[in-house]
XYZ file of C-alpha atoms in Angstrom:
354
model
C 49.010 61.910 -13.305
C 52.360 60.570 -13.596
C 53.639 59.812 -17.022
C 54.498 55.875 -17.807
C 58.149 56.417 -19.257
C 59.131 57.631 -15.927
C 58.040 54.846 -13.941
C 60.057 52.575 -16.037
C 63.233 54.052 -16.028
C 65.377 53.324 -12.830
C 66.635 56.705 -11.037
C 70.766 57.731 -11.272
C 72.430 56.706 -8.208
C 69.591 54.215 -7.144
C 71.349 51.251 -5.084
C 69.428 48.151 -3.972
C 69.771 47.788 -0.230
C 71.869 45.287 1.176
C 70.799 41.821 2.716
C 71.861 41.958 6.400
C 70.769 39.313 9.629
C 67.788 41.643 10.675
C 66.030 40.455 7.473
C 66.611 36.718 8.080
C 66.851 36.813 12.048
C 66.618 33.040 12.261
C 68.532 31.634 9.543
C 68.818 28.885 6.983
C 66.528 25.295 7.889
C 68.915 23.268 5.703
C 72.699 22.955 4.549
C 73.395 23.519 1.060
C 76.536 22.869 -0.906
C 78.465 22.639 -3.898
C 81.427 20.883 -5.423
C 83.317 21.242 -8.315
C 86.309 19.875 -9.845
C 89.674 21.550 -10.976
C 92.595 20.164 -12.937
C 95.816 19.417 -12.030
C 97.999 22.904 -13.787
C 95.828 24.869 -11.009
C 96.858 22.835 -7.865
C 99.425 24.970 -7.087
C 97.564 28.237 -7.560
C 94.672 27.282 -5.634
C 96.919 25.993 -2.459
C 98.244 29.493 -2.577
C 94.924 31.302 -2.638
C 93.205 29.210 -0.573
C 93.733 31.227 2.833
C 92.055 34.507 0.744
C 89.458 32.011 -0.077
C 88.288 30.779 3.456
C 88.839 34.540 4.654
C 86.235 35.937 2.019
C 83.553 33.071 2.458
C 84.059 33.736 6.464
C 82.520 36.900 5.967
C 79.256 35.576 4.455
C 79.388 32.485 7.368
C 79.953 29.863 4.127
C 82.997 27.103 4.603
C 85.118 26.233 2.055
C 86.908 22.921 1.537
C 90.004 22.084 -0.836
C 90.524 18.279 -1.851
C 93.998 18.225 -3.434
C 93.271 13.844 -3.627
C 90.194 14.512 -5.382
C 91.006 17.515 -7.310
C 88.003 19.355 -5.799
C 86.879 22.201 -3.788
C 83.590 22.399 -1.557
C 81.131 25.026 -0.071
C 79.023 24.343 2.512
C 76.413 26.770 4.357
C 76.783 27.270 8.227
C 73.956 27.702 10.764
C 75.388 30.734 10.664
C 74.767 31.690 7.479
C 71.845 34.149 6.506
C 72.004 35.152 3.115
C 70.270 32.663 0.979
C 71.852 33.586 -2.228
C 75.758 33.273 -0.306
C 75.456 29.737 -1.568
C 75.159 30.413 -5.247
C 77.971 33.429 -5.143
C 80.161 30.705 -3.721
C 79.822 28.478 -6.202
C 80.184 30.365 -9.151
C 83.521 31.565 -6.846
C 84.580 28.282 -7.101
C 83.836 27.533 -10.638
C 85.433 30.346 -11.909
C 88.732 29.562 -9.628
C 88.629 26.354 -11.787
C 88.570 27.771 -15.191
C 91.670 30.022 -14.414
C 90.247 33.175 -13.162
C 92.661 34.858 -10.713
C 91.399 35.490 -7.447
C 91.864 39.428 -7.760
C 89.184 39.357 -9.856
C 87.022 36.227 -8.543
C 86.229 37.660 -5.277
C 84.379 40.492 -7.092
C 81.239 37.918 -6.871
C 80.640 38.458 -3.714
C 79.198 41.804 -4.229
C 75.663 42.376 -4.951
C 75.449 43.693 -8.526
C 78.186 41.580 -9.788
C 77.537 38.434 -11.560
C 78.992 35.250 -13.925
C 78.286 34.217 -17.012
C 80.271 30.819 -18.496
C 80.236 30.584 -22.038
C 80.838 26.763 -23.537
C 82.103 27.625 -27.178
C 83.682 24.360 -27.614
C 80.591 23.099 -29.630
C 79.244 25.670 -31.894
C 82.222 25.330 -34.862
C 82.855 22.031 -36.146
C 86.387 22.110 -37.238
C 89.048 22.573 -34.867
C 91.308 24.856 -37.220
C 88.304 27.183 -37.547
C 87.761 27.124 -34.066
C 90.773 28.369 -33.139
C 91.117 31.037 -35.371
C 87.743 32.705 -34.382
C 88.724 32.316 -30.697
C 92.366 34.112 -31.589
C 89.777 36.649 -33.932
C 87.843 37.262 -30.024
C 91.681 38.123 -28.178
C 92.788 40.259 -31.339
C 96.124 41.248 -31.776
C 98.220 41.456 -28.544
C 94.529 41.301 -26.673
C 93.035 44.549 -27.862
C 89.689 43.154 -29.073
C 89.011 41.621 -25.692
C 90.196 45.325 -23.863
C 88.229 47.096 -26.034
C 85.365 44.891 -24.792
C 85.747 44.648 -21.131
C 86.201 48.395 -21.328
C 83.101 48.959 -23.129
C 81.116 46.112 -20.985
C 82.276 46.837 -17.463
C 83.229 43.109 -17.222
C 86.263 41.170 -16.854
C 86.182 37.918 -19.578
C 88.527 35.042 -19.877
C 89.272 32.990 -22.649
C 90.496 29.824 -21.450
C 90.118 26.020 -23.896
C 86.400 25.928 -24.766
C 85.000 28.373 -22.467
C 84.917 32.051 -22.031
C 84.303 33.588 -18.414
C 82.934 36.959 -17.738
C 82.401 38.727 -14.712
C 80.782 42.055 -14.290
C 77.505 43.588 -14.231
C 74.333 42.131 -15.397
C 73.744 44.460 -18.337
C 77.558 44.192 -19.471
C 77.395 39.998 -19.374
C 74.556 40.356 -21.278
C 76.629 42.563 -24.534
C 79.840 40.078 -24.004
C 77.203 36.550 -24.503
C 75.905 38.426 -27.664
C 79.816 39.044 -29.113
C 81.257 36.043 -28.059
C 78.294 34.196 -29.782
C 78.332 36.204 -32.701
C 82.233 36.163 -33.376
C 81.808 32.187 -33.263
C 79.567 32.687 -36.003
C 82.049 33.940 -38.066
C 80.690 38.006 -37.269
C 83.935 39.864 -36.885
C 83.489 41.190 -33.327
C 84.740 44.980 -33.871
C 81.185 45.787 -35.689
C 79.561 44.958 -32.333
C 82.457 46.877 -30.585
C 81.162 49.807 -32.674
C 77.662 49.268 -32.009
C 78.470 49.401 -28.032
C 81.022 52.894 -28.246
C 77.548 54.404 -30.553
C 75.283 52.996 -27.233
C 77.513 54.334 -24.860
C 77.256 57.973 -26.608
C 73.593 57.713 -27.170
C 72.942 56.906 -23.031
C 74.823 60.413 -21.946
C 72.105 62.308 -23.673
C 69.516 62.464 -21.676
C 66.324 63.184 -24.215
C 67.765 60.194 -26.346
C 66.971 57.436 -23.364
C 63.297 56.838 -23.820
C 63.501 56.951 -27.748
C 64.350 54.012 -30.251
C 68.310 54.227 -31.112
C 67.452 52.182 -34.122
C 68.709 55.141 -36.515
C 71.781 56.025 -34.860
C 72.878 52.200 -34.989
C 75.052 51.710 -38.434
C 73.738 48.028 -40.374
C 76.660 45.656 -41.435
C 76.355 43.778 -44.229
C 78.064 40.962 -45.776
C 79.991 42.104 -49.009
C 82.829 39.324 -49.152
C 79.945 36.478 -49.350
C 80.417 34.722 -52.833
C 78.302 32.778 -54.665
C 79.392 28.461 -54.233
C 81.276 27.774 -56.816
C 80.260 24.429 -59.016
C 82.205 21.465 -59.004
C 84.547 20.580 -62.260
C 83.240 16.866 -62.105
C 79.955 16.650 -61.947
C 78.179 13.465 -61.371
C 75.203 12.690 -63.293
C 72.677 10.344 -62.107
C 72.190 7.493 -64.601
C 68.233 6.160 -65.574
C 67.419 3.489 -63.122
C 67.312 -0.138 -65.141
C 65.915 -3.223 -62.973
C 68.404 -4.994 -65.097
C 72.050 -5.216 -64.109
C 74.677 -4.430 -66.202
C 76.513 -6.746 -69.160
C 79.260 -8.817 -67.825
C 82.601 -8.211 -68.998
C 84.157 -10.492 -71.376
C 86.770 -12.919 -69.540
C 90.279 -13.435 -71.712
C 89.012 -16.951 -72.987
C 85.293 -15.288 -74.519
C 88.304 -12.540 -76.406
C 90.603 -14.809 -77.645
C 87.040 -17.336 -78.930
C 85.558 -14.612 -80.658
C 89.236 -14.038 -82.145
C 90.127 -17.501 -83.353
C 93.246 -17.620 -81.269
C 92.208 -20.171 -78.802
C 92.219 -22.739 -81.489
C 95.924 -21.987 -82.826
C 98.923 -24.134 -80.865
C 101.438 -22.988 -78.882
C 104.104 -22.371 -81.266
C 101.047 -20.466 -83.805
C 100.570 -18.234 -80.090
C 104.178 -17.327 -79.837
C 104.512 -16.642 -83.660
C 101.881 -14.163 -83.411
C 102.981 -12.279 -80.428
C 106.712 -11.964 -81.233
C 105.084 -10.510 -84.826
C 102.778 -7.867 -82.865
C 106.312 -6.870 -80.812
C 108.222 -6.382 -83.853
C 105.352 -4.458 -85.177
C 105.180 -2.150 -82.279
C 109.335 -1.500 -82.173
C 109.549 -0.837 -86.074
C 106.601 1.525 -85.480
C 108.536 3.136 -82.451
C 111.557 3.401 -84.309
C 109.793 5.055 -87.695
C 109.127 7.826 -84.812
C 111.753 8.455 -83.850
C 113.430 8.583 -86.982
C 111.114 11.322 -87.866
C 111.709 13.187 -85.376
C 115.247 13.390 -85.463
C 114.765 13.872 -88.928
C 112.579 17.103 -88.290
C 116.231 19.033 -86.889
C 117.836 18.869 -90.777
C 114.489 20.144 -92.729
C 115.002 23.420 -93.511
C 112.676 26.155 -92.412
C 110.542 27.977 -95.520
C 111.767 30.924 -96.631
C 109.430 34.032 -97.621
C 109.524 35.388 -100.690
C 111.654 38.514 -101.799
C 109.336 41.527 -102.719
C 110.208 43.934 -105.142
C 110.846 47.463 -104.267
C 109.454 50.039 -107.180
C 111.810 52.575 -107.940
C 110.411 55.894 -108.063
C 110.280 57.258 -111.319
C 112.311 59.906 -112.569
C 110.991 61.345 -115.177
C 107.967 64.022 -114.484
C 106.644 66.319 -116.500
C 107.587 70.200 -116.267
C 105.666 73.309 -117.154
C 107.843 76.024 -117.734
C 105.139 78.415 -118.654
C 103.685 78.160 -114.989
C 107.032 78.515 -113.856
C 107.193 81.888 -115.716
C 103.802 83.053 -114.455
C 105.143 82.243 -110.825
C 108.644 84.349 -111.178
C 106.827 87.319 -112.852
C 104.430 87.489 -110.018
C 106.676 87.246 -107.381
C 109.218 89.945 -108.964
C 105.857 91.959 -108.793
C 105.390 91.598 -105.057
C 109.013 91.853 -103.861
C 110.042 94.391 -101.348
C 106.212 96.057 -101.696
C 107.238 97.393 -105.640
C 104.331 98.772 -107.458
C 103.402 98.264 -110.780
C 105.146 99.406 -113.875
C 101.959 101.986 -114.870
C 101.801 103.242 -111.683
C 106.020 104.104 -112.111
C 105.125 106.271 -115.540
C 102.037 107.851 -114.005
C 104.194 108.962 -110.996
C 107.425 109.964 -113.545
C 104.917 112.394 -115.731
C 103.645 113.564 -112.555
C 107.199 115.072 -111.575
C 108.318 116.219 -114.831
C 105.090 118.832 -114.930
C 106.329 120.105 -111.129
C 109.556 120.622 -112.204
C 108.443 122.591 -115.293
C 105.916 124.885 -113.158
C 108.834 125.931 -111.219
């Protein structure tokens, strides 16, 4: 009986084989290819790299055409050609050649357990300023976010406009998709970055492997999140009426309803120059006042009285007697004036015995 864990689990140092002719003696039926376009700031690189390109291709029997007139670049399958799957490595080659991926790195998906992964972050943040500092947020300062990551991943990534290429193995593209998306989501990417150094750990021990890593994994949650604050203005819905509202009164209704329209010219001008002077004297009355308002003087508080302390107090000289006679009895340890005669009698009879 062999248990299930270990049939599920891959063995260390276990390579797939390689795809060679003797599996697909007679090659491919039909000719496959792919095109892809390129703009115009990589025209010069690609003319450069070309030769590399052809060379590596030539190896898996799959041409490679460069339109500088179109701004393209083609890969066609040979009869040649046995590998299948030669066709799709050389397109993602070319694709990633166009989204500025040097070719140090590119021909790296030639191999076997290497893969791409193209992620279009263009759409998933609606403003532009936001955008761009969540993409900066995914370099990190001087680029040490995105090291940290392709060191943990395995992978080489590429942040270029609205797209972010990775390269590596299958596992590690899968981590960077997860962070990239995240990060866009406005989840700062170093808790992730934490999460993969605690994975990394965890996978060295080898009794850890086939058990949940759920409690070794730390939980981030959102502290900074604040409640939406309430608008100042608020706009309250009025109660629906089918009726519309009262029409304004025009100047001719006003001056009706005022008697005015019935007074002459001359009455009109009367009146008006009377309202002006009415408004200037009222101006100038304000004014008045408040230059007036610098010569008022201030109110003063009122002067309070100091009591004088009295003088005259009341002394008891029989206490003060009491106090002296006491004290002249405690001085310098004296003792009392019976105890004195008692001691003088006491000597007297000594000197008489002798």
């Amino acid at each position: 009986a062999v248990d299930e864990s270990e049939l599920l689990t891959v063995p260390d140092g276990w390579k797939e084989p390689a795809f060679t002719r003797e599996d697909n003696p007679k090659g491919l039926l039909e000719e496959s290819s792919f095109a892809t376009l390129f703009p115009k700031y990589r025209e010069a690189y690609l003319k450069e790299c070309w030769p590399l390109v052809q060379k590596a291709l030539g190896e898996h029997y799959v041409n490679a055409a460069l339109d500088l007139i179109e701004g393209s670049m083609t890969v066609t399958t040979t009869k040649k050609t046995f590998d299948p799957y030669a066709i799709i490595r050389a397109r993602d080659l070319i694709k990633l050649l166009a989204r500025s991926v040097p070719f140090e790195q590119v021909f790296r998906i030639l191999q076997d357990d290497v893969a791409c992964d193209i992620i279009k972050i263009g759409s998933l943040v609606r403003k532009r300023d936001t955008f761009i500092k969540r993409r900066a947020r995914l370099l990190g300062p001087k680029g040490s976010t995105l090291k940290a990551l392709e060191l943990l991943t395995n992978c080489y990534i590429m942040v270029q406009g609205n797209t972010v290429s990775a390269l590596g193995p299958y596992s590690g593209l899968k981590e960077v998709r997860k962070v990239v998306l995240d990060t866009m989501k406005n989840i700062h990417p170093i808790y992730n970055i934490k999460t993969l150094m605690i994975k990394r750990e965890l996978a060295k021990d080898p009794e850890l492997r086939t058990q949940s890593w759920e409690r070794f994994l730390p939980k981030f949650k959102r502290k900074n999140l604040k409640k939406r604050k309430e608008p100042k203005k608020k706009n309250i819905k009025k109660e629906y009426t089918p009726f519309p509202p009262p029409q304004p009164e025009s100047q001719i209704d006003k001056e009706l309803a005022s008697g005015e329209y019935f007074l002459k010219e001359r009455q009109k001008k009367r009146k008006q120059m009377e309202e002006i002077k009415a408004k200037q004297a009222d101006a100038i009355k304000r004014r008045q006042e408040e230059r007036n308002k610098a010569f008022i003087p201030p109110k003063e508080k009122p002067a309070v009285k100091t009591k004088k302390a009295s003088t005259e107090k009341k002394i008891d000289i029989e206490a003060i007697k009491e106090k002296v006679k006491n004290a002249k009895k405690k001085k310098l340890g004296a003792l009392p004036e019976e105890e004195v005669k008692l001691k003088m009698a006491a000597d007297e009879k000594k000197k008489k015995k002798k």
